[in-house]
Amino acid sequence: MNIATSSASARRPVADVLGFAEQLSWALYRLDREEYGDALSSDQFLYTRAAVVAAGRQEYESVLRDPQRFTPYADGLVRAEALLHVADNAYEQLTGEEWDRGTRYGYESYANTAGWTDAQRRESP
């Protein structure tokens, strides 16, 4: 993902912003699994997954290969909530309209139902 800030992304075509949103949602969706977030609230889990993505491709891929690498993010509550708003802000700057966001993959916690046991999904907020 190469769009780092809303101001930088606002200079790109709308298609790039939409592409960024799709890539981000896919990356967050892939981390939406029980082995990463079973001890975090849904918001903490989402913002911590965003921090892993913000750490860069190499770190993100390392965490996917080894869930133990997620632990320092979760234990330290490393968060990157602002990353979730980059595409929305850029879209609004480019078009003058609020984006009624829609991506192929949901990034909210527990959206990846294949990554969670039935018991965990029932207990989820």
Short mmCIF file of C-alpha atoms in Angstrom, two decimals:
data_model
loop_
_atom_site.label_atom_id
_atom_site.label_comp_id
_atom_site.label_asym_id
_atom_site.label_seq_id
_atom_site.Cartn_x
_atom_site.Cartn_y
_atom_site.Cartn_z
CA MET A 1 0.00 0.00 0.00
CA ASN A 2 1.59 3.21 -1.09
CA ILE A 3 -0.87 5.87 -0.01
CA ALA A 4 0.41 7.08 3.34
CA THR A 5 -1.66 10.15 4.11
CA SER A 6 -4.97 11.64 3.12
CA SER A 7 -3.31 14.76 1.69
CA ALA A 8 -0.96 12.70 -0.48
CA SER A 9 -3.75 10.42 -1.68
CA ALA A 10 -6.00 13.37 -2.52
CA ARG A 11 -3.69 14.15 -5.44
CA ARG A 12 -4.29 10.71 -6.97
CA PRO A 13 -7.20 9.64 -9.15
CA VAL A 14 -10.29 8.34 -7.41
CA ALA A 15 -9.56 4.86 -8.79
CA ASP A 16 -6.29 4.80 -6.81
CA VAL A 17 -8.14 5.73 -3.63
CA LEU A 18 -10.69 2.98 -4.22
CA GLY A 19 -7.87 0.53 -4.95
CA PHE A 20 -6.15 1.52 -1.73
CA ALA A 21 -9.38 0.93 0.20
CA GLU A 22 -9.73 -2.51 -1.37
CA GLN A 23 -6.13 -3.46 -0.55
CA LEU A 24 -6.47 -2.21 3.01
CA SER A 25 -9.72 -4.06 3.61
CA TRP A 26 -8.19 -7.28 2.22
CA ALA A 27 -5.11 -6.93 4.41
CA LEU A 28 -7.20 -6.31 7.53
CA TYR A 29 -9.55 -9.16 6.62
CA ARG A 30 -6.63 -11.60 6.35
CA LEU A 31 -5.55 -10.70 9.90
CA ASP A 32 -9.09 -11.11 11.23
CA ARG A 33 -8.52 -14.53 12.77
CA GLU A 34 -8.91 -16.04 16.18
CA GLU A 35 -5.21 -16.70 16.70
CA TYR A 36 -4.60 -12.94 16.58
CA GLY A 37 -7.51 -11.31 18.38
CA ASP A 38 -9.15 -13.60 20.87
CA ALA A 39 -8.09 -11.44 23.87
CA LEU A 40 -8.90 -7.97 22.48
CA SER A 41 -12.09 -5.97 22.23
CA SER A 42 -13.40 -5.60 18.68
CA ASP A 43 -12.14 -2.00 18.43
CA GLN A 44 -8.73 -2.81 19.92
CA PHE A 45 -8.41 -5.72 17.53
CA LEU A 46 -9.29 -3.62 14.48
CA TYR A 47 -6.91 -0.78 15.37
CA THR A 48 -4.13 -3.21 16.23
CA ARG A 49 -4.53 -5.01 12.90
CA ALA A 50 -4.30 -1.59 11.23
CA ALA A 51 -1.01 -1.00 13.08
CA VAL A 52 0.39 -4.24 11.64
CA VAL A 53 -0.59 -3.12 8.14
CA ALA A 54 0.92 0.34 8.76
CA ALA A 55 4.20 -1.32 9.79
CA GLY A 56 4.76 -2.27 6.15
CA ARG A 57 4.51 -5.25 3.86
CA GLN A 58 7.48 -7.16 5.28
CA GLU A 59 6.18 -6.94 8.86
CA TYR A 60 2.63 -7.69 7.76
CA GLU A 61 3.73 -10.81 5.88
CA SER A 62 5.83 -11.89 8.89
CA VAL A 63 2.80 -11.60 11.16
CA LEU A 64 0.70 -13.63 8.73
CA ARG A 65 3.33 -16.38 8.74
CA ASP A 66 3.81 -16.30 12.52
CA PRO A 67 0.87 -15.17 14.69
CA GLN A 68 3.24 -14.77 17.66
CA ARG A 69 4.59 -11.66 15.92
CA PHE A 70 1.17 -10.05 16.52
CA THR A 71 1.64 -10.28 20.29
CA PRO A 72 3.80 -7.14 20.74
CA TYR A 73 1.18 -5.10 18.88
CA ALA A 74 -1.64 -6.51 20.99
CA ASP A 75 0.21 -6.38 24.32
CA GLY A 76 1.37 -2.82 23.75
CA LEU A 77 -1.98 -1.88 22.26
CA VAL A 78 -0.20 -0.43 19.24
CA ARG A 79 -2.98 1.15 17.23
CA ALA A 80 -3.36 2.85 13.88
CA GLU A 81 -7.01 3.87 13.78
CA ALA A 82 -6.18 6.83 11.53
CA LEU A 83 -5.23 4.45 8.70
CA LEU A 84 -8.88 3.41 8.47
CA HIS A 85 -9.90 6.96 7.52
CA VAL A 86 -7.31 7.67 4.82
CA ALA A 87 -9.41 6.48 1.87
CA ASP A 88 -12.58 8.17 3.12
CA ASN A 89 -10.82 11.50 3.60
CA ALA A 90 -9.05 11.30 0.26
CA TYR A 91 -12.26 10.43 -1.56
CA GLU A 92 -14.02 13.41 0.00
CA GLN A 93 -11.14 15.73 -0.91
CA LEU A 94 -11.16 14.51 -4.51
CA THR A 95 -14.90 14.48 -5.11
CA GLY A 96 -16.32 16.89 -2.57
CA GLU A 97 -18.68 14.11 -1.50
CA GLU A 98 -18.74 11.78 1.46
CA TRP A 99 -17.94 8.22 0.45
CA ASP A 100 -20.57 5.63 1.21
CA ARG A 101 -17.81 3.08 1.71
CA GLY A 102 -18.11 -0.33 0.25
CA THR A 103 -15.29 -2.80 -0.27
CA ARG A 104 -15.26 -6.43 -1.27
CA TYR A 105 -13.99 -7.55 2.14
CA GLY A 106 -15.25 -6.25 5.45
CA TYR A 107 -12.51 -5.09 7.75
CA GLU A 108 -14.50 -4.87 10.97
CA SER A 109 -13.50 -7.38 13.61
CA TYR A 110 -14.97 -10.87 13.15
CA ALA A 111 -15.98 -10.22 9.51
CA ASN A 112 -13.75 -13.10 8.38
CA THR A 113 -16.05 -15.84 9.65
CA ALA A 114 -13.70 -18.55 8.40
CA GLY A 115 -11.06 -17.27 10.82
CA TRP A 116 -13.16 -17.76 13.94
CA THR A 117 -14.74 -20.74 15.67
CA ASP A 118 -18.51 -20.76 16.05
CA ALA A 119 -18.17 -20.33 19.82
CA GLN A 120 -15.98 -17.25 19.44
CA ARG A 121 -18.39 -15.64 16.95
CA ARG A 122 -21.31 -16.15 19.35
CA GLU A 123 -19.38 -14.42 22.16
CA SER A 124 -18.24 -11.52 19.98
CA PRO A 125 -19.66 -8.08 20.73
#
